[in-house]
């Protein structure tokens, strides 16, 4: 089947295959990591190649979209070749090609989209578009058994959300940030403390070294709300630093880091556990780049153990953006024969609920 023949509507049935393993090659280029993975049957990672651009963007203090796009263009071809070589899988053995459709930086998404479409067309394979956050949530499927319904706490550089997953691939956002995402807040506070980009790991490290913490506010919002707000906390940090400097009594960076992190974690953990109770969830799932934060993991583990709630969190290698998580989520669509048309567009503001299987 040619690209033109598939361009107008999604494939509605799964291609004829025997009962052998299903190998999905996935591409992830939503921000500043170029990644290609091959995953068997939605769970077994054969290879997960990730090329990070952190060093490139460090001098700018954040991700520059145009630079990220160019780096993806430079890397994507050899990363696909490396993934196929390391997995020892022939292109003819692949069952489908998956790619992050959104959300993300539109230029970066387009690079992965074009590469995935070209590969799927050349190999005459179905194409699967994947929601980036669905990927983060189902990264847990690569290492754990999921039980429905569950609540997912998604924390990353661009997202802070509480998601109720009633059944496989059925998402409902019950809370989200009204301003900064957690990762954004960490980066902004790190910049104020003159720490390198990305700021999360550095603030986490300083917080663990601190003997005392600067007292900072908690943004609980309305009594029944599961939403989050971190812009006020960021402003409170800046105000505390400025006031201390004006008095000639600068605050210890580790005390500021601990005060900031304690405030963030208190709100995240309390609202996540309240959602678990309210929605009768069997598990709490942690997902996203900030899921690598040691302070957040430790507090969630302690509070979940106290509440008798199973906590699932992926290993650190699967917290940040990677293609294995995209393949895991794509498997949900593959089993249902829900394939994308070849005129699928990159959608930087793609809604999670709209992607539900």
CSV table of C-alpha atoms in Angstrom, one decimal:
chain,number,residue,atom,x,y,z
A,1,UNK,CA,0.0,0.0,0.0
A,2,UNK,CA,1.4,3.4,-1.0
A,3,UNK,CA,1.5,6.5,1.2
A,4,UNK,CA,-1.2,8.1,-1.0
A,5,UNK,CA,-3.5,5.2,-0.5
A,6,UNK,CA,-3.1,5.5,3.3
A,7,UNK,CA,-3.1,9.2,3.5
A,8,UNK,CA,-6.8,10.0,3.9
A,9,UNK,CA,-7.9,7.7,6.7
A,10,UNK,CA,-6.4,5.6,9.5
A,11,UNK,CA,-5.9,1.9,9.0
A,12,UNK,CA,-8.8,0.3,10.9
A,13,UNK,CA,-7.6,-3.3,11.2
A,14,UNK,CA,-4.3,-4.9,12.2
A,15,UNK,CA,-2.2,-6.3,9.4
A,16,UNK,CA,-2.2,-10.1,8.9
A,17,UNK,CA,0.5,-11.5,11.2
A,18,UNK,CA,1.2,-14.9,12.8
A,19,UNK,CA,1.2,-15.4,16.5
A,20,UNK,CA,4.9,-14.4,16.9
A,21,UNK,CA,6.2,-11.5,18.9
A,22,UNK,CA,5.1,-7.9,18.0
A,23,UNK,CA,8.1,-5.6,17.5
A,24,UNK,CA,7.3,-1.9,17.6
A,25,UNK,CA,9.9,0.7,16.6
A,26,UNK,CA,9.2,4.0,18.3
A,27,UNK,CA,10.6,7.5,17.8
A,28,UNK,CA,10.5,10.3,20.4
A,29,UNK,CA,11.6,13.8,19.6
A,30,UNK,CA,9.1,16.0,21.5
A,31,UNK,CA,11.7,18.3,23.2
A,32,UNK,CA,15.5,17.9,23.5
A,33,UNK,CA,16.1,14.2,23.5
A,34,UNK,CA,16.3,12.2,20.3
A,35,UNK,CA,15.3,8.6,21.0
A,36,UNK,CA,14.5,5.4,19.1
A,37,UNK,CA,13.5,2.2,20.8
A,38,UNK,CA,12.3,-1.3,19.8
A,39,UNK,CA,10.0,-3.0,22.2
A,40,UNK,CA,8.6,-6.5,22.0
A,41,UNK,CA,4.9,-7.1,22.9
A,42,UNK,CA,4.6,-3.7,24.6
A,43,UNK,CA,6.8,-4.7,27.6
A,44,UNK,CA,10.2,-6.1,26.7
A,45,UNK,CA,12.8,-3.4,25.8
A,46,UNK,CA,15.2,-4.7,23.2
A,47,UNK,CA,16.9,-1.4,22.8
A,48,UNK,CA,16.3,2.2,23.9
A,49,UNK,CA,18.8,4.7,22.4
A,50,UNK,CA,18.6,8.2,23.8
A,51,UNK,CA,20.7,11.1,22.7
A,52,UNK,CA,20.4,14.1,25.0
A,53,UNK,CA,20.9,17.7,24.1
A,54,UNK,CA,21.5,19.0,27.7
A,55,UNK,CA,25.1,20.1,27.0
A,56,UNK,CA,23.9,22.1,24.0
A,57,UNK,CA,21.2,24.0,25.8
A,58,UNK,CA,23.0,24.5,29.1
A,59,UNK,CA,24.7,27.7,27.9
A,60,UNK,CA,21.2,29.1,27.1
A,61,UNK,CA,19.7,28.2,30.5
A,62,UNK,CA,16.9,26.3,28.8
A,63,UNK,CA,15.8,24.6,25.6
A,64,UNK,CA,16.0,26.7,22.5
A,65,UNK,CA,13.4,25.2,20.1
A,66,UNK,CA,15.2,26.0,16.8
A,67,UNK,CA,18.4,24.5,18.1
A,68,UNK,CA,16.6,21.4,19.4
A,69,UNK,CA,15.0,20.8,16.0
A,70,UNK,CA,18.4,21.1,14.2
A,71,UNK,CA,20.0,18.6,16.6
A,72,UNK,CA,17.1,16.1,16.0
A,73,UNK,CA,17.7,16.4,12.2
A,74,UNK,CA,21.4,15.7,12.7
A,75,UNK,CA,20.8,12.7,14.9
A,76,UNK,CA,17.7,10.8,13.9
A,77,UNK,CA,19.0,8.8,11.0
A,78,UNK,CA,22.0,7.3,12.8
A,79,UNK,CA,19.9,6.6,15.9
A,80,UNK,CA,17.4,4.6,14.0
A,81,UNK,CA,20.2,2.6,12.4
A,82,UNK,CA,21.9,2.1,15.8
A,83,UNK,CA,18.6,0.9,17.3
A,84,UNK,CA,18.0,-1.7,14.6
A,85,UNK,CA,21.6,-2.9,14.8
A,86,UNK,CA,21.6,-3.2,18.6
A,87,UNK,CA,18.2,-4.9,18.8
A,88,UNK,CA,19.3,-7.5,16.2
A,89,UNK,CA,15.9,-7.1,14.6
A,90,UNK,CA,15.4,-7.0,10.9
A,91,UNK,CA,13.2,-4.2,9.4
A,92,UNK,CA,11.0,-7.0,7.9
A,93,UNK,CA,10.3,-8.3,11.5
A,94,UNK,CA,8.8,-5.0,12.6
A,95,UNK,CA,5.0,-4.9,13.1
A,96,UNK,CA,4.5,-1.1,13.3
A,97,UNK,CA,6.3,2.3,13.6
A,98,UNK,CA,5.2,4.6,16.5
A,99,UNK,CA,6.0,8.3,17.0
A,100,UNK,CA,5.2,11.0,19.5
A,101,UNK,CA,2.4,13.1,17.9
A,102,UNK,CA,2.3,15.6,20.7
A,103,UNK,CA,2.4,17.6,22.9
A,104,UNK,CA,5.8,19.1,22.5
A,105,UNK,CA,7.8,21.6,20.5
A,106,UNK,CA,6.3,21.6,17.0
A,107,UNK,CA,9.7,21.7,15.2
A,108,UNK,CA,11.0,18.8,17.2
A,109,UNK,CA,7.9,16.8,16.8
A,110,UNK,CA,8.0,17.3,13.0
A,111,UNK,CA,11.5,15.8,12.8
A,112,UNK,CA,10.3,12.6,14.4
A,113,UNK,CA,7.1,12.6,12.5
A,114,UNK,CA,8.8,12.8,9.1
A,115,UNK,CA,11.3,10.1,10.0
A,116,UNK,CA,8.6,7.7,11.3
A,117,UNK,CA,6.4,8.3,8.3
A,118,UNK,CA,9.3,7.7,5.9
A,119,UNK,CA,10.2,4.4,7.7
A,120,UNK,CA,6.7,3.1,7.9
A,121,UNK,CA,6.0,4.0,4.3
A,122,UNK,CA,9.2,2.3,3.0
A,123,UNK,CA,8.5,-0.8,5.0
A,124,UNK,CA,4.8,-0.8,4.3
A,125,UNK,CA,4.0,-0.8,8.1
A,126,UNK,CA,1.2,0.8,10.0
A,127,UNK,CA,1.9,4.1,11.7
A,128,UNK,CA,0.9,4.8,15.3
A,129,UNK,CA,0.7,8.4,16.8
A,130,UNK,CA,1.3,8.5,20.5
A,131,UNK,CA,0.5,11.1,23.2
A,132,UNK,CA,3.7,12.0,25.1
A,133,UNK,CA,2.0,11.9,28.5
A,134,UNK,CA,0.4,8.5,27.8
A,135,UNK,CA,4.0,7.4,27.1
A,136,UNK,CA,5.2,8.6,30.5
A,137,UNK,CA,2.3,6.9,32.2
A,138,UNK,CA,2.8,3.5,30.4
A,139,UNK,CA,6.6,3.6,31.0
A,140,UNK,CA,5.5,1.9,34.2
A,141,UNK,CA,4.1,-1.0,32.1
A,142,UNK,CA,7.6,-1.8,31.1
A,143,UNK,CA,8.6,-2.8,34.6
A,144,UNK,CA,5.3,-3.3,36.6
A,145,UNK,CA,1.9,-4.9,36.3
A,146,UNK,CA,-0.7,-2.2,36.2
A,147,UNK,CA,-4.1,-2.6,38.0
A,148,UNK,CA,-7.1,-0.5,37.0
A,149,UNK,CA,-8.3,1.9,38.0
A,150,UNK,CA,-5.3,3.9,39.0
A,151,UNK,CA,-4.2,7.5,39.5
A,152,UNK,CA,-1.1,8.8,37.8
A,153,UNK,CA,0.9,11.8,39.1
A,154,UNK,CA,2.6,13.2,36.0
A,155,UNK,CA,5.5,15.6,36.9
A,156,UNK,CA,7.9,16.9,34.2
A,157,UNK,CA,9.4,20.0,32.7
A,158,UNK,CA,6.2,20.9,30.8
A,159,UNK,CA,3.5,19.0,32.7
A,160,UNK,CA,2.0,18.6,36.2
A,161,UNK,CA,-1.2,16.6,36.1
A,162,UNK,CA,-3.2,14.2,38.1
A,163,UNK,CA,-4.7,11.6,35.7
A,164,UNK,CA,-7.4,9.1,36.5
A,165,UNK,CA,-7.0,6.0,34.4
A,166,UNK,CA,-10.3,4.0,34.8
A,167,UNK,CA,-9.3,1.3,32.3
A,168,UNK,CA,-6.5,0.6,29.8
A,169,UNK,CA,-5.8,3.6,27.8
A,170,UNK,CA,-8.8,5.6,29.2
A,171,UNK,CA,-7.6,8.9,30.6
A,172,UNK,CA,-9.3,11.7,32.5
A,173,UNK,CA,-7.3,14.7,33.8
A,174,UNK,CA,-8.7,15.6,37.2
A,175,UNK,CA,-6.0,18.1,38.2
A,176,UNK,CA,-3.3,20.2,36.4
A,177,UNK,CA,-1.1,23.1,36.9
A,178,UNK,CA,-2.6,26.6,36.4
A,179,UNK,CA,0.7,28.2,35.6
A,180,UNK,CA,4.2,26.7,35.8
A,181,UNK,CA,4.8,23.0,35.6
A,182,UNK,CA,7.0,21.5,38.4
A,183,UNK,CA,10.0,21.2,36.2
A,184,UNK,CA,9.7,24.8,35.0
A,185,UNK,CA,9.5,26.0,38.6
A,186,UNK,CA,12.6,24.0,39.5
A,187,UNK,CA,14.6,25.5,36.6
A,188,UNK,CA,13.5,29.1,37.5
A,189,UNK,CA,14.5,28.7,41.1
A,190,UNK,CA,17.8,27.0,40.1
A,191,UNK,CA,18.5,30.0,37.9
A,192,UNK,CA,17.9,32.4,40.9
A,193,UNK,CA,20.3,30.3,42.9
A,194,UNK,CA,22.8,30.4,40.0
A,195,UNK,CA,22.7,26.6,39.6
A,196,UNK,CA,23.2,24.9,36.2
A,197,UNK,CA,20.4,23.8,33.8
A,198,UNK,CA,18.5,21.6,34.3
A,199,UNK,CA,17.8,22.7,37.8
A,200,UNK,CA,15.9,19.8,39.2
A,201,UNK,CA,18.8,17.4,40.1
A,202,UNK,CA,20.9,20.3,41.6
A,203,UNK,CA,18.0,21.5,43.9
A,204,UNK,CA,17.3,17.9,44.9
A,205,UNK,CA,20.9,17.4,45.9
A,206,UNK,CA,21.2,20.7,47.8
A,207,UNK,CA,17.9,19.9,49.6
A,208,UNK,CA,19.3,16.6,50.9
A,209,UNK,CA,22.4,18.4,52.1
A,210,UNK,CA,20.5,21.1,54.1
A,211,UNK,CA,20.2,21.1,57.8
A,212,UNK,CA,17.4,23.7,57.9
A,213,UNK,CA,14.9,25.0,55.4
A,214,UNK,CA,13.6,28.5,54.5
A,215,UNK,CA,9.9,28.6,55.3
A,216,UNK,CA,7.9,29.0,52.1
A,217,UNK,CA,4.1,29.0,51.4
A,218,UNK,CA,2.1,26.0,50.0
A,219,UNK,CA,-0.5,26.7,47.3
A,220,UNK,CA,-3.4,24.5,48.2
A,221,UNK,CA,-6.0,26.5,46.1
A,222,UNK,CA,-9.7,25.7,46.7
A,223,UNK,CA,-10.5,23.0,49.3
A,224,UNK,CA,-11.7,20.4,46.8
A,225,UNK,CA,-9.3,21.2,43.9
A,226,UNK,CA,-6.8,18.8,42.5
A,227,UNK,CA,-5.1,21.6,40.5
A,228,UNK,CA,-1.6,23.0,41.2
A,229,UNK,CA,0.1,26.4,41.1
A,230,UNK,CA,3.8,27.0,41.4
A,231,UNK,CA,4.3,30.6,40.1
A,232,UNK,CA,3.5,32.0,43.5
A,233,UNK,CA,6.1,29.7,45.2
A,234,UNK,CA,8.7,30.8,42.6
A,235,UNK,CA,7.9,34.4,43.4
A,236,UNK,CA,8.2,33.7,47.1
A,237,UNK,CA,11.7,32.3,46.6
A,238,UNK,CA,12.8,35.3,44.7
A,239,UNK,CA,11.3,37.7,47.3
A,240,UNK,CA,13.1,35.8,50.1
A,241,UNK,CA,16.4,35.9,48.2
A,242,UNK,CA,16.1,39.7,47.5
A,243,UNK,CA,15.1,40.6,51.0
A,244,UNK,CA,18.0,38.7,52.5
A,245,UNK,CA,20.4,40.3,50.0
A,246,UNK,CA,19.1,43.8,50.9
A,247,UNK,CA,19.8,43.1,54.6
A,248,UNK,CA,23.3,41.9,53.8
A,249,UNK,CA,22.4,38.4,55.1
A,250,UNK,CA,22.3,36.1,52.1
A,251,UNK,CA,20.4,32.9,52.5
A,252,UNK,CA,22.2,29.6,52.2
A,253,UNK,CA,21.4,28.0,48.8
A,254,UNK,CA,20.8,24.6,50.4
A,255,UNK,CA,18.2,26.1,52.9
A,256,UNK,CA,16.4,27.7,50.0
A,257,UNK,CA,16.4,24.5,48.0
A,258,UNK,CA,15.0,22.5,50.8
A,259,UNK,CA,12.3,25.0,51.6
A,260,UNK,CA,11.3,25.1,47.9
A,261,UNK,CA,11.4,21.3,47.5
A,262,UNK,CA,9.5,20.7,50.7
A,263,UNK,CA,6.7,23.0,49.6
A,264,UNK,CA,6.4,21.4,46.2
A,265,UNK,CA,6.5,17.8,47.6
A,266,UNK,CA,3.9,18.5,50.3
A,267,UNK,CA,1.3,19.7,47.8
A,268,UNK,CA,2.0,17.0,45.2
A,269,UNK,CA,1.9,14.1,47.6
A,270,UNK,CA,-1.2,15.4,49.6
A,271,UNK,CA,-3.3,16.0,46.4
A,272,UNK,CA,-2.2,12.7,44.8
A,273,UNK,CA,-3.2,10.6,47.9
A,274,UNK,CA,-6.4,12.5,48.2
A,275,UNK,CA,-7.2,11.7,44.6
A,276,UNK,CA,-6.4,8.0,45.2
A,277,UNK,CA,-8.9,7.9,48.0
A,278,UNK,CA,-11.6,9.8,46.3
A,279,UNK,CA,-11.5,7.8,43.0
A,280,UNK,CA,-11.0,4.4,44.6
A,281,UNK,CA,-7.7,3.8,42.8
A,282,UNK,CA,-5.8,0.5,43.3
A,283,UNK,CA,-2.4,2.1,42.6
A,284,UNK,CA,-0.7,5.4,42.5
A,285,UNK,CA,1.6,5.8,39.4
A,286,UNK,CA,4.5,8.2,39.3
A,287,UNK,CA,5.5,9.4,35.8
A,288,UNK,CA,7.6,12.1,34.1
A,289,UNK,CA,11.1,13.5,34.4
A,290,UNK,CA,10.6,14.9,37.9
A,291,UNK,CA,9.7,11.4,39.0
A,292,UNK,CA,13.5,10.9,39.2
A,293,UNK,CA,13.5,13.4,42.1
A,294,UNK,CA,14.8,11.5,45.2
A,295,UNK,CA,12.9,13.7,47.7
A,296,UNK,CA,9.6,13.2,45.9
A,297,UNK,CA,10.1,9.5,45.6
A,298,UNK,CA,11.0,9.1,49.3
A,299,UNK,CA,8.0,11.1,50.6
A,300,UNK,CA,5.6,9.3,48.2
A,301,UNK,CA,7.0,5.9,49.3
A,302,UNK,CA,6.6,6.8,53.0
A,303,UNK,CA,3.1,8.2,52.7
A,304,UNK,CA,1.8,5.5,50.4
A,305,UNK,CA,3.1,2.8,52.7
A,306,UNK,CA,1.4,4.5,55.6
A,307,UNK,CA,-1.9,4.7,53.6
A,308,UNK,CA,-1.6,1.1,52.3
A,309,UNK,CA,-1.5,2.4,48.6
A,310,UNK,CA,0.8,0.6,46.2
A,311,UNK,CA,3.2,3.1,44.5
A,312,UNK,CA,4.6,2.3,41.1
A,313,UNK,CA,7.5,4.4,39.7
A,314,UNK,CA,9.7,3.6,36.7
A,315,UNK,CA,13.5,3.3,37.0
A,316,UNK,CA,15.4,6.6,36.5
A,317,UNK,CA,16.3,5.6,32.9
A,318,UNK,CA,12.6,5.6,32.0
A,319,UNK,CA,11.6,8.8,33.8
A,320,UNK,CA,13.0,11.2,31.3
A,321,UNK,CA,11.9,11.4,27.7
A,322,UNK,CA,12.6,8.1,25.8
A,323,UNK,CA,11.2,6.1,23.0
A,324,UNK,CA,10.6,2.9,24.9
A,325,UNK,CA,7.7,4.5,26.7
A,326,UNK,CA,6.2,5.6,23.4
A,327,UNK,CA,6.4,2.0,22.2
A,328,UNK,CA,4.7,0.8,25.4
A,329,UNK,CA,1.8,3.2,24.9
A,330,UNK,CA,1.6,2.5,21.1
A,331,UNK,CA,1.0,-1.2,21.9
A,332,UNK,CA,-2.4,-0.3,23.3
A,333,UNK,CA,-3.4,1.1,19.9
A,334,UNK,CA,-1.7,-1.7,18.0
A,335,UNK,CA,-3.8,-4.4,19.7
A,336,UNK,CA,-6.9,-2.5,18.8
A,337,UNK,CA,-5.9,-1.9,15.2
A,338,UNK,CA,-6.1,1.9,15.8
A,339,UNK,CA,-3.5,3.1,13.3
A,340,UNK,CA,-2.9,6.7,12.1
A,341,UNK,CA,-3.2,8.0,8.6
A,342,UNK,CA,0.0,9.1,6.8
A,343,UNK,CA,-1.2,12.7,6.8
A,344,UNK,CA,-1.2,12.7,10.6
A,345,UNK,CA,0.0,16.1,11.8
A,346,UNK,CA,2.3,17.0,14.7
A,347,UNK,CA,0.1,18.5,17.5
A,348,UNK,CA,2.0,20.6,20.0
A,349,UNK,CA,-1.2,21.0,22.2
A,350,UNK,CA,-2.6,17.5,21.8
A,351,UNK,CA,-5.1,16.6,24.5
A,352,UNK,CA,-4.6,13.4,26.5
A,353,UNK,CA,-8.3,12.6,26.7
A,354,UNK,CA,-8.6,12.9,22.9
A,355,UNK,CA,-5.9,10.2,22.5
A,356,UNK,CA,-7.7,7.6,24.7
A,357,UNK,CA,-8.1,4.2,23.0
